[in-house]
XYZ file of C-alpha atoms in Angstrom:
677
model
C 16.097 10.665 -27.208
C 17.267 7.552 -28.948
C 18.492 4.468 -27.123
C 21.975 4.874 -28.513
C 22.248 8.515 -27.619
C 20.555 9.235 -24.288
C 22.305 12.494 -23.381
C 24.845 13.553 -20.798
C 22.389 12.937 -17.968
C 21.097 9.635 -19.332
C 17.733 11.230 -19.073
C 18.443 12.267 -15.514
C 18.331 8.668 -14.400
C 20.015 9.594 -11.164
C 18.542 12.080 -8.734
C 15.698 13.177 -10.952
C 14.737 9.605 -11.705
C 14.657 8.753 -8.053
C 12.446 11.721 -7.322
C 10.236 11.117 -10.334
C 9.318 7.601 -9.335
C 9.809 7.668 -5.605
C 6.561 5.880 -4.865
C 7.515 3.136 -7.290
C 11.053 2.711 -6.124
C 11.951 -0.887 -5.549
C 14.040 -1.675 -2.527
C 15.315 -5.103 -1.683
C 15.455 -8.081 0.660
C 18.545 -10.178 1.830
C 18.641 -13.857 1.242
C 17.940 -16.167 4.103
C 17.694 -19.877 4.594
C 14.961 -21.479 2.528
C 14.131 -23.804 5.389
C 13.794 -27.574 5.276
C 14.221 -29.298 1.965
C 10.771 -30.865 1.918
C 7.290 -29.677 2.741
C 5.384 -31.753 5.259
C 2.915 -33.995 3.444
C -0.739 -33.211 4.065
C -3.687 -35.430 3.450
C -5.018 -35.161 -0.065
C -8.587 -35.299 -1.225
C -9.854 -37.906 -3.689
C -8.534 -36.770 -7.034
C -10.113 -38.902 -9.706
C -8.017 -39.801 -12.770
C -4.280 -39.485 -12.292
C -3.419 -38.132 -15.707
C -6.413 -36.007 -16.550
C -10.007 -35.240 -15.687
C -12.401 -37.692 -17.230
C -14.711 -36.139 -19.728
C -18.413 -36.269 -19.030
C -20.923 -35.840 -21.781
C -18.520 -33.496 -23.482
C -15.791 -36.111 -23.934
C -12.289 -36.543 -22.514
C -10.604 -33.944 -20.382
C -7.571 -32.066 -21.688
C -4.489 -32.588 -19.544
C -4.226 -32.813 -15.777
C -7.356 -31.369 -14.298
C -8.343 -30.015 -17.706
C -11.834 -29.160 -18.796
C -14.273 -31.988 -19.409
C -17.976 -32.249 -19.833
C -20.470 -31.934 -17.007
C -19.353 -33.964 -14.022
C -15.937 -34.648 -15.555
C -13.741 -32.091 -13.761
C -10.999 -33.199 -11.370
C -11.683 -32.875 -7.702
C -9.507 -30.329 -5.911
C -6.448 -31.677 -4.186
C -4.469 -30.459 -1.233
C -0.936 -29.266 -1.740
C 1.425 -32.092 -1.025
C 5.091 -31.251 -0.982
C 7.194 -30.264 -3.929
C 6.750 -30.931 -7.610
C 9.404 -32.748 -9.605
C 10.908 -29.445 -10.705
C 11.276 -28.183 -7.135
C 8.239 -25.901 -6.840
C 5.856 -25.843 -3.911
C 2.850 -27.665 -5.295
C 0.135 -25.255 -6.381
C 2.495 -22.311 -6.963
C 4.374 -21.430 -10.131
C 7.462 -19.864 -8.538
C 10.693 -21.794 -7.942
C 12.111 -23.175 -4.717
C 10.855 -24.410 -1.389
C 9.813 -21.103 0.159
C 7.285 -22.843 2.427
C 9.272 -25.568 4.163
C 7.800 -27.890 6.759
C 5.775 -26.861 9.768
C 7.993 -26.701 12.865
C 7.485 -29.395 15.471
C 7.581 -28.458 19.143
C 7.695 -31.298 21.661
C 5.381 -31.146 24.670
C 8.291 -31.091 27.096
C 9.673 -27.966 25.374
C 6.614 -25.917 26.338
C 7.332 -23.989 29.536
C 3.923 -22.376 29.945
C 0.324 -22.862 28.791
C -2.289 -20.088 28.810
C -5.968 -20.074 27.874
C -7.750 -17.240 26.020
C -10.851 -16.795 23.946
C -8.976 -15.193 21.045
C -5.312 -15.276 20.061
C -4.055 -12.572 17.677
C -0.747 -13.044 15.864
C 0.736 -9.603 15.213
C 0.247 -6.224 16.877
C 0.232 -3.917 13.847
C -2.760 -2.002 12.517
C -4.820 -5.156 11.934
C -3.805 -6.955 15.125
C -4.407 -3.871 17.254
C -7.980 -3.504 16.049
C -8.601 -7.257 16.171
C -7.784 -7.099 19.878
C -10.018 -4.040 20.226
C -12.948 -5.694 18.477
C -12.577 -8.853 20.568
C -12.344 -7.170 23.983
C -15.304 -4.960 23.124
C -17.278 -8.198 22.745
C -16.148 -9.378 26.159
C -13.435 -11.807 25.041
C -10.083 -12.493 26.648
C -7.267 -11.908 24.177
C -3.571 -12.603 23.716
C -1.666 -10.457 21.202
C 1.617 -12.047 20.130
C 4.090 -9.460 18.837
C 7.735 -10.128 17.993
C 8.849 -6.506 18.470
C 9.360 -4.716 21.780
C 6.977 -2.014 22.930
C 9.697 0.533 22.216
C 9.340 -0.218 18.494
C 5.897 1.316 18.665
C 6.159 4.185 21.105
C 9.283 6.127 21.978
C 9.169 6.467 25.716
C 11.111 9.708 25.487
C 8.366 11.238 23.385
C 10.119 11.588 20.035
C 7.793 10.569 17.242
C 8.609 8.727 14.102
C 11.857 7.033 15.042
C 10.313 3.616 15.349
C 9.059 2.852 11.892
C 9.166 -0.886 12.527
C 5.990 -0.547 14.561
C 2.839 1.179 13.332
C 4.068 2.364 9.989
C 1.837 4.723 8.040
C -0.241 7.767 8.840
C -3.324 7.698 6.585
C -6.406 5.770 7.697
C -8.751 5.338 4.740
C -12.405 5.110 5.715
C -15.821 6.123 4.421
C -18.615 8.225 5.974
C -17.044 9.063 9.325
C -18.297 12.154 11.182
C -14.912 13.916 10.867
C -15.082 13.663 7.083
C -18.762 14.437 6.689
C -18.384 17.458 8.939
C -15.747 18.811 6.582
C -17.992 18.268 3.555
C -16.531 14.957 2.412
C -19.525 12.644 2.196
C -21.654 10.773 2.763
C -20.835 8.737 -0.340
C -22.458 5.730 -1.979
C -20.498 2.771 -0.638
C -21.526 0.520 -3.531
C -19.855 2.881 -6.007
C -16.629 2.721 -4.004
C -16.722 -1.082 -3.776
C -17.236 -1.252 -7.538
C -14.222 1.027 -8.073
C -11.964 -1.228 -5.989
C -13.101 -4.255 -7.995
C -12.599 -2.442 -11.303
C -9.039 -1.420 -10.442
C -8.224 -4.983 -9.450
C -9.502 -6.423 -12.714
C -11.979 -8.541 -10.776
C -9.192 -10.434 -8.974
C -10.655 -9.773 -5.535
C -13.310 -10.967 -3.133
C -15.995 -8.266 -3.494
C -17.570 -9.274 -0.189
C -14.375 -8.454 1.697
C -14.198 -5.056 0.026
C -17.854 -4.378 0.786
C -17.302 -5.241 4.435
C -14.363 -2.837 4.540
C -16.075 0.097 2.870
C -19.373 -0.281 4.720
C -17.823 -0.814 8.163
C -14.786 1.486 8.008
C -16.731 4.520 9.231
C -18.106 2.613 12.231
C -14.621 1.312 12.992
C -13.241 4.825 12.925
C -16.074 6.128 15.107
C -15.129 3.547 17.730
C -11.434 4.282 17.264
C -11.956 7.974 18.025
C -14.380 7.225 20.858
C -11.726 5.198 22.678
C -9.089 7.853 22.035
C -11.381 10.602 23.357
C -11.975 8.659 26.571
C -8.325 9.165 27.587
C -8.442 12.961 27.395
C -6.905 13.629 30.821
C -4.040 11.225 30.208
C -3.421 12.622 26.739
C -3.157 16.162 28.062
C -0.710 15.003 30.705
C 1.503 12.940 28.396
C 1.244 14.449 24.913
C 0.738 18.189 25.265
C 4.461 18.960 25.175
C 6.103 16.512 22.785
C 9.587 17.418 21.622
C 10.089 16.687 17.950
C 13.257 16.646 15.910
C 13.723 16.896 12.153
C 10.212 18.233 11.742
C 8.814 17.733 8.245
C 5.747 19.933 8.292
C 4.906 23.540 8.802
C 2.382 24.083 11.562
C 1.780 27.450 13.181
C 4.684 28.929 11.293
C 7.363 26.528 12.545
C 9.941 25.977 9.762
C 10.448 22.426 8.604
C 14.089 22.315 9.589
C 13.445 23.446 13.168
C 13.000 21.358 16.255
C 10.418 22.249 18.820
C 7.715 21.329 21.279
C 4.259 20.488 19.946
C 0.866 19.860 21.485
C -0.018 16.345 20.382
C -2.794 15.807 22.918
C -5.621 15.920 20.340
C -4.576 14.184 17.157
C -8.022 14.647 15.580
C -7.725 18.413 15.702
C -7.009 20.195 12.419
C -4.311 20.431 11.091
C -2.837 17.441 12.971
C -5.562 15.387 11.322
C -6.281 16.261 7.733
C -7.861 14.768 4.614
C -6.311 14.426 1.166
C -8.434 16.589 -1.090
C -8.307 18.483 -4.338
C -7.350 22.140 -4.439
C -10.375 24.212 -3.554
C -9.561 26.616 -6.365
C -10.306 23.909 -8.922
C -13.976 23.582 -7.870
C -13.985 19.821 -8.419
C -16.874 17.538 -7.576
C -16.467 14.209 -5.808
C -15.914 11.596 -6.874
C -13.333 12.950 -9.283
C -13.595 11.037 -12.573
C -10.451 10.822 -14.654
C -9.387 8.287 -17.274
C -12.306 6.017 -16.458
C -11.428 5.848 -12.735
C -12.963 7.541 -9.692
C -11.403 8.887 -6.497
C -12.852 10.207 -3.235
C -11.534 12.213 -0.240
C -11.954 9.477 2.387
C -8.999 9.456 4.748
C -7.806 10.832 8.043
C -4.164 11.770 7.783
C -2.336 12.115 11.060
C 0.246 14.594 9.918
C 3.702 13.165 9.724
C 6.328 15.156 11.485
C 8.366 12.111 10.779
C 5.727 9.950 9.135
C 4.537 7.975 12.120
C 2.309 10.142 14.299
C -0.463 7.563 14.310
C 1.282 6.126 17.363
C -0.197 9.005 19.359
C -3.639 7.493 18.785
C -2.826 3.793 18.592
C -1.120 3.646 21.986
C -4.413 4.468 23.684
C -6.163 1.664 21.829
C -3.514 -0.693 23.221
C -4.199 0.663 26.705
C -7.934 0.131 26.194
C -7.423 -3.502 25.215
C -5.089 -4.125 28.133
C -7.618 -2.704 30.560
C -10.377 -4.886 29.102
C -8.994 -8.395 28.860
C -6.007 -8.381 26.493
C -2.457 -9.493 27.241
C 0.190 -8.096 24.885
C 3.108 -10.505 24.659
C 5.910 -8.361 23.227
C 9.201 -9.864 22.040
C 7.345 -13.089 21.421
C 7.334 -14.885 18.071
C 4.568 -17.072 16.690
C 5.871 -20.503 15.658
C 3.054 -22.818 14.578
C -0.707 -23.222 14.921
C -2.165 -26.074 16.933
C -4.955 -28.198 15.465
C -7.172 -31.037 16.622
C -7.837 -34.256 14.755
C -10.536 -32.557 12.690
C -8.094 -29.892 11.489
C -9.733 -27.156 13.577
C -7.293 -24.503 14.795
C -7.145 -24.584 18.580
C -4.378 -22.130 19.347
C -0.808 -21.067 18.734
C 2.624 -22.048 19.983
C 4.866 -19.019 20.407
C 8.401 -18.475 21.623
C 9.264 -15.821 24.180
C 12.373 -14.962 26.162
C 11.908 -17.953 28.464
C 10.987 -20.553 25.840
C 7.890 -21.923 24.124
C 4.409 -20.866 25.242
C 1.222 -22.683 24.237
C -1.655 -20.251 23.829
C -4.955 -22.086 23.659
C -7.698 -20.234 21.794
C -11.158 -21.284 22.920
C -12.772 -19.487 19.983
C -10.125 -18.868 17.364
C -6.912 -17.337 16.071
C -6.589 -14.176 13.972
C -3.516 -14.083 11.717
C -2.384 -10.439 11.455
C 1.393 -10.723 11.179
C 1.914 -8.639 8.057
C 3.302 -9.495 4.662
C 6.351 -11.336 3.301
C 8.518 -8.565 1.825
C 11.401 -9.578 4.127
C 11.642 -13.133 2.794
C 13.554 -13.137 -0.504
C 12.650 -16.757 -1.248
C 8.941 -15.979 -0.980
C 9.294 -12.766 -2.981
C 11.261 -14.491 -5.738
C 8.810 -17.368 -5.972
C 5.515 -15.532 -5.556
C 6.031 -12.038 -6.997
C 6.321 -13.348 -10.514
C 6.483 -10.030 -12.337
C 9.302 -8.821 -10.104
C 11.251 -12.039 -10.635
C 10.796 -11.880 -14.407
C 11.922 -8.267 -14.677
C 14.849 -9.048 -12.389
C 16.068 -12.056 -14.352
C 15.789 -10.190 -17.651
C 18.166 -7.618 -16.233
C 20.687 -10.014 -14.739
C 19.394 -10.227 -11.159
C 19.168 -13.357 -9.018
C 17.371 -13.980 -5.764
C 20.586 -13.300 -3.873
C 20.515 -9.743 -5.221
C 17.249 -9.056 -3.440
C 18.418 -7.719 -0.109
C 16.127 -7.866 2.889
C 13.880 -4.839 3.348
C 12.068 -5.822 6.511
C 11.441 -8.259 9.319
C 8.086 -9.339 7.886
C 8.838 -12.809 6.534
C 5.416 -14.264 5.782
C 5.098 -16.136 9.075
C 1.305 -16.002 9.076
C 1.091 -16.953 5.408
C 3.150 -20.060 6.075
C 1.193 -20.978 9.205
C -2.041 -20.694 7.262
C -0.667 -22.933 4.498
C 0.630 -25.495 7.010
C -2.853 -25.565 8.509
C -4.349 -26.425 5.109
C -4.959 -22.975 3.611
C -3.624 -21.359 0.444
C -2.247 -18.029 -0.716
C -4.289 -16.399 -3.457
C -2.997 -17.108 -6.986
C -0.904 -14.778 -9.108
C -0.628 -12.035 -10.195
C 0.570 -11.041 -6.744
C 1.307 -7.368 -6.399
C 3.176 -5.210 -3.964
C 2.458 -1.694 -2.840
C 4.731 -0.014 -5.360
C 2.770 -1.509 -8.242
C -0.441 0.030 -9.526
C -0.307 3.453 -7.994
C 1.049 5.469 -10.860
C 4.275 7.287 -11.601
C 4.929 10.609 -9.975
C 6.524 13.670 -11.402
C 7.549 16.685 -9.341
C 3.922 17.847 -9.218
C 2.563 14.521 -8.014
C 0.637 11.931 -9.964
C -1.344 14.124 -12.340
C -2.612 13.800 -15.943
C 0.112 15.916 -17.563
C 1.353 15.151 -21.054
C 3.767 12.214 -20.783
C 6.427 11.461 -23.412
C 8.823 8.495 -23.593
C 12.552 8.452 -24.326
C 11.874 8.366 -28.093
C 9.898 11.607 -27.895
C 6.489 9.960 -28.337
C 3.280 10.238 -26.370
C 2.166 6.721 -25.500
C -0.959 6.610 -23.294
C -4.004 8.239 -21.756
C -2.346 10.126 -18.930
C -5.665 10.374 -17.106
C -5.716 6.603 -16.529
C -3.438 7.124 -13.555
C -3.701 3.601 -12.055
C -2.153 2.326 -15.296
C 0.691 4.820 -15.626
C 3.307 2.878 -13.705
C 2.862 -0.297 -15.680
C 2.689 1.477 -19.031
C 5.828 3.507 -18.250
C 7.611 0.337 -17.176
C 7.021 -1.020 -20.650
C 8.533 1.968 -22.431
C 12.166 1.952 -23.662
C 14.410 2.120 -20.598
C 11.350 2.786 -18.420
C 11.994 6.476 -19.111
C 9.523 9.283 -19.586
C 9.074 13.040 -19.240
C 6.171 15.150 -17.989
C 5.436 18.367 -19.868
C 3.323 21.414 -19.020
C 3.429 25.208 -19.285
C 2.504 28.407 -17.441
C -1.032 27.042 -17.021
C 0.141 24.016 -14.994
C -2.320 24.790 -12.162
C -5.288 23.886 -14.395
C -4.161 20.260 -14.468
C -2.300 19.882 -11.180
C -4.999 21.575 -9.119
C -7.816 19.459 -10.555
C -5.981 16.134 -10.403
C -7.664 13.045 -8.968
C -6.628 11.641 -5.583
C -4.771 8.536 -6.685
C -1.588 7.167 -5.138
C 1.000 9.929 -5.229
C -1.496 12.628 -6.179
C -1.183 16.181 -4.885
C -2.411 16.649 -1.363
C -4.242 19.949 -1.044
C -6.038 19.127 2.183
C -4.316 22.300 3.257
C -4.788 24.811 0.472
C -1.601 26.592 1.386
C 0.302 23.726 -0.218
C -0.805 25.026 -3.601
C 0.483 28.435 -2.528
C 3.824 26.893 -1.585
C 3.998 24.935 -4.833
C 3.184 28.046 -6.868
C 5.868 29.997 -5.026
C 8.453 27.311 -5.813
C 7.385 27.220 -9.463
C 7.869 30.987 -9.706
C 11.496 30.439 -8.648
C 12.263 27.839 -11.337
C 15.190 29.235 -13.319
C 14.534 29.335 -17.054
C 17.274 27.652 -19.057
C 19.105 26.142 -16.060
C 20.599 22.823 -17.311
C 20.528 21.445 -13.759
C 16.911 22.348 -13.186
C 15.352 23.812 -10.057
C 13.954 22.201 -6.922
C 10.256 22.503 -6.134
C 8.145 21.062 -3.360
C 7.083 17.503 -4.152
C 3.335 17.880 -4.225
C 2.634 14.178 -3.996
C 4.046 14.150 -0.468
C 3.193 17.686 0.364
C 3.091 17.219 4.104
C 6.785 16.356 4.004
C 8.406 19.660 3.215
C 11.825 18.117 2.764
C 10.702 16.223 -0.354
C 11.671 18.015 -3.551
C 11.471 17.347 -7.262
C 13.520 18.694 -10.176
C 11.761 20.927 -12.706
C 13.256 22.327 -15.916
C 11.983 25.483 -17.600
C 12.442 26.986 -21.087
C 10.933 29.660 -23.312
C 10.396 27.249 -26.217
C 9.495 23.589 -26.573
C 12.712 22.984 -28.515
C 14.775 24.368 -25.648
C 12.806 22.296 -23.115
C 13.488 19.121 -25.083
C 17.211 19.832 -24.906
C 17.099 20.538 -21.169
C 15.287 17.236 -20.587
C 18.043 15.356 -22.422
C 16.431 14.762 -25.825
C 18.756 14.768 -28.824
C 18.542 14.299 -32.589
C 15.494 12.468 -33.900
C 14.068 12.024 -30.392
C 14.165 15.810 -29.850
C 12.346 16.423 -33.137
C 9.768 13.796 -32.238
C 9.313 15.440 -28.822
C 8.389 18.772 -30.471
C 6.011 17.045 -32.901
C 4.324 15.219 -30.018
C 3.639 18.467 -28.172
C 2.320 20.122 -31.336
C 0.013 17.178 -32.067
C -1.168 17.120 -28.445
C -2.133 20.795 -28.739
C -4.102 20.006 -31.902
C -6.045 17.334 -30.016
C -6.647 19.728 -27.116
C -8.186 22.247 -29.496
C -10.165 19.676 -31.463
C -13.932 19.280 -31.100
C -13.418 15.531 -30.991
C -10.892 15.699 -28.180
C -8.214 13.027 -27.721
C -8.834 10.693 -30.648
C -5.471 9.006 -29.971
C -5.901 7.680 -26.420
C -9.216 9.010 -25.118
C -8.058 11.375 -22.385
C -10.845 13.340 -20.695
C -11.468 16.732 -22.313
C -11.276 18.406 -18.914
C -7.607 17.458 -18.677
C -6.676 18.257 -22.298
C -4.963 21.569 -21.515
C -2.883 22.967 -24.424
C 0.834 23.449 -23.831
C 1.217 26.777 -25.610
C 2.024 29.442 -23.013
C 5.643 29.998 -21.930
C 7.469 29.285 -19.790
C 7.338 25.593 -20.572
C 8.078 23.143 -17.758
C 9.188 19.541 -17.661
C 10.426 16.784 -15.374
C 11.760 13.283 -15.916
C 11.689 9.901 -14.263
C 12.789 6.321 -14.683
C 11.490 2.987 -13.491
C 14.103 0.389 -12.650
C 13.659 -3.152 -13.937
C 16.433 -4.487 -11.768
C 15.587 -3.858 -8.157
C 13.369 -6.006 -6.020
C 9.892 -5.113 -4.717
C 9.610 -2.912 -1.666
C 7.276 -1.595 1.021
C 4.737 -4.401 1.484
C 3.353 -7.349 -0.442
C -0.410 -7.446 -0.872
C -1.272 -11.111 -1.425
C -2.659 -13.154 1.412
C -4.607 -16.231 2.391
C -7.845 -17.138 0.655
C -10.841 -16.656 2.954
C -14.601 -16.345 2.788
C -16.379 -13.019 3.330
C -16.082 -13.385 7.110
C -12.279 -13.706 6.762
C -12.401 -17.388 7.755
C -9.381 -19.059 6.110
C -10.347 -21.695 3.528
C -8.674 -24.972 2.670
C -7.534 -25.817 -0.830
C -10.928 -27.430 -1.425
C -12.670 -24.231 -0.274
C -13.838 -25.440 3.111
C -13.488 -23.173 6.161
C -10.794 -24.009 8.697
C -12.669 -23.729 11.954
C -11.061 -21.219 14.287
C -8.694 -19.564 11.779
C -9.134 -15.997 10.475
C -6.916 -13.500 8.651
C -6.618 -9.712 8.507
C -4.269 -7.030 7.200
C -1.645 -8.099 4.695
C -2.229 -11.745 5.635
C -5.674 -11.442 4.054
C -6.061 -12.172 0.360
C -8.741 -10.991 -2.043
C -8.175 -7.250 -1.560
C -6.084 -5.774 -4.399
C -5.487 -8.126 -7.287
C -2.755 -6.602 -9.459
C -1.362 -4.259 -6.828
C -2.067 -1.346 -4.556
C -4.706 1.076 -5.779
C -6.231 4.133 -4.207
C -9.809 5.133 -4.917
C -8.947 7.050 -1.750
C -5.756 7.428 0.223
C -4.793 5.321 3.208
C -6.924 2.324 2.351
C -4.122 -0.151 3.126
C -4.025 0.939 6.781
C -7.769 1.558 6.866
C -8.506 -1.864 5.413
C -6.152 -3.553 7.881
C -7.777 -1.779 10.814
C -11.329 -2.472 9.644
C -10.789 -6.134 8.756
C -8.893 -6.628 12.014
C -11.747 -5.069 13.972
C -14.332 -7.218 12.189
C -12.290 -10.406 12.637
C -11.896 -9.749 16.354
C -15.630 -9.282 16.762
C -16.451 -12.326 14.664
C -14.130 -14.684 16.519
C -15.197 -13.352 19.928
C -18.793 -14.279 19.091
C -18.128 -17.827 17.830
């Protein structure tokens, strides 16, 4: 498929492309005011030479703050307003995305309250921060801008309030539920090392260690609290009416509505674990392309993708009964600090005006990410901005995708902290591209008909595909597709065979794929197998030549496609294996048995990032926010997507659900830490 002659479907860049790269799809964010023109000046540290660091024994420094000999480096300096070219000092992106800290006069404050711990945000991280703090005997205020109805539908319909606790997988290690099902215990050091490897070292290993080693204990406590409300659960959740059901449980078709017993969310199959197909006889961790994956998550099955509320709401109740006030429909405005720069509390705004919340021990920032602020996204998500500009986009084209506008990030910066340096990823980056069978190491061919990578290196697939002509590629397999799909690792978008009958359903759909149909056939999307409504387009042919035509290849590109498959088969049958790209021999399955199957996908270079951003404030291992000269800000902690040092390039999944699991664990740890100050 040559650039000048893409085919009548333009390589199926429409529906098939959307399905092929659903997990990488980039949504957008609407422009909003950039705030005040100037950033409030903060006190700077002694900086040494104005034009460059003085050289020590090694001679003169090179440029501002450049390397010198021993003792010749510039001292760190605090960020102080904008640079001459209009950037926030210390950040490479354009524009004043930070603005000045709001000022609230004393006579504007209508109420003052005193607590031990103040938590900004009531999501996964804030919820567990409150839990950790009250379990240590602290009084807590949770400031949440959304109403309670955004979290729990009082009428009992799940999943309609995605603005609240979004997500259903809780990634954790060595919890009794997992071990009892044969998943663990695992070496936590190996898992920490895997996170660091996938991030290219651009993380704080101590934060990742604290997550992995404490996530099981967090989840034990989480379930313990839930179990303690058994009588109330049976009364309230045993007959929940669901609409637009997405899963099949007890033979209920996906399209049907019905009443479900949701009173024990830890009971199989309501709670499941992403795992490999049992028929593949894999061993954990699964090693593929130099990366490892483990089955380490509890998945609260998504009738509509948000059933975790049926557990979380009891954690809220527990905190309320043990010293926590939840201030819904209340927005955090600015942190309060004493003359030493210590954080002493938070000023928030509720329905009746400004409230001063004094924190005797500290504040935990857990207010989410900044995907809803286009100015922040444009300035800080440098790769997204660069791809956008190269394809004619401007910041105004990035439409708002959420209410999360980086409030905690800005508060932390106003207090003297800093956001971790670029590259700053978002959740759609780093997880891999997905074909109709999920993210699996099938033969992948670009729009010119050429194989271009080790398909087993799944965490790299998205970025490598993005750098192919048009961001286009095709996945190719044959009648033996189960050998690869069933043994795939558990990366982002991978098949979910926690219920083995999903392989049965996938196989049944594959049997129905119509050979030679130019429109293709719809099969269950294995990467989101719990959502039965998700489908992917698969094409089938009796020869590789015919498959190339069905996939949209023409002329020289079609010929190259056939040659690529033939050469791939030679490598599969070679004693030396994949001498081109080094794919694991276990996944080098020849494509030589008809029918031959294929699917296509496309990555857009135009659209803006979606889901959540992953860059946060720089902290130490205890999650204490640090100043620009690496000193702790007394009384200020971060968790969830406000916390930096977790992902580096972008979201990665040594196991599923680690974004939610990490938020919950770090929130829990922060709450405990602050309560004991």
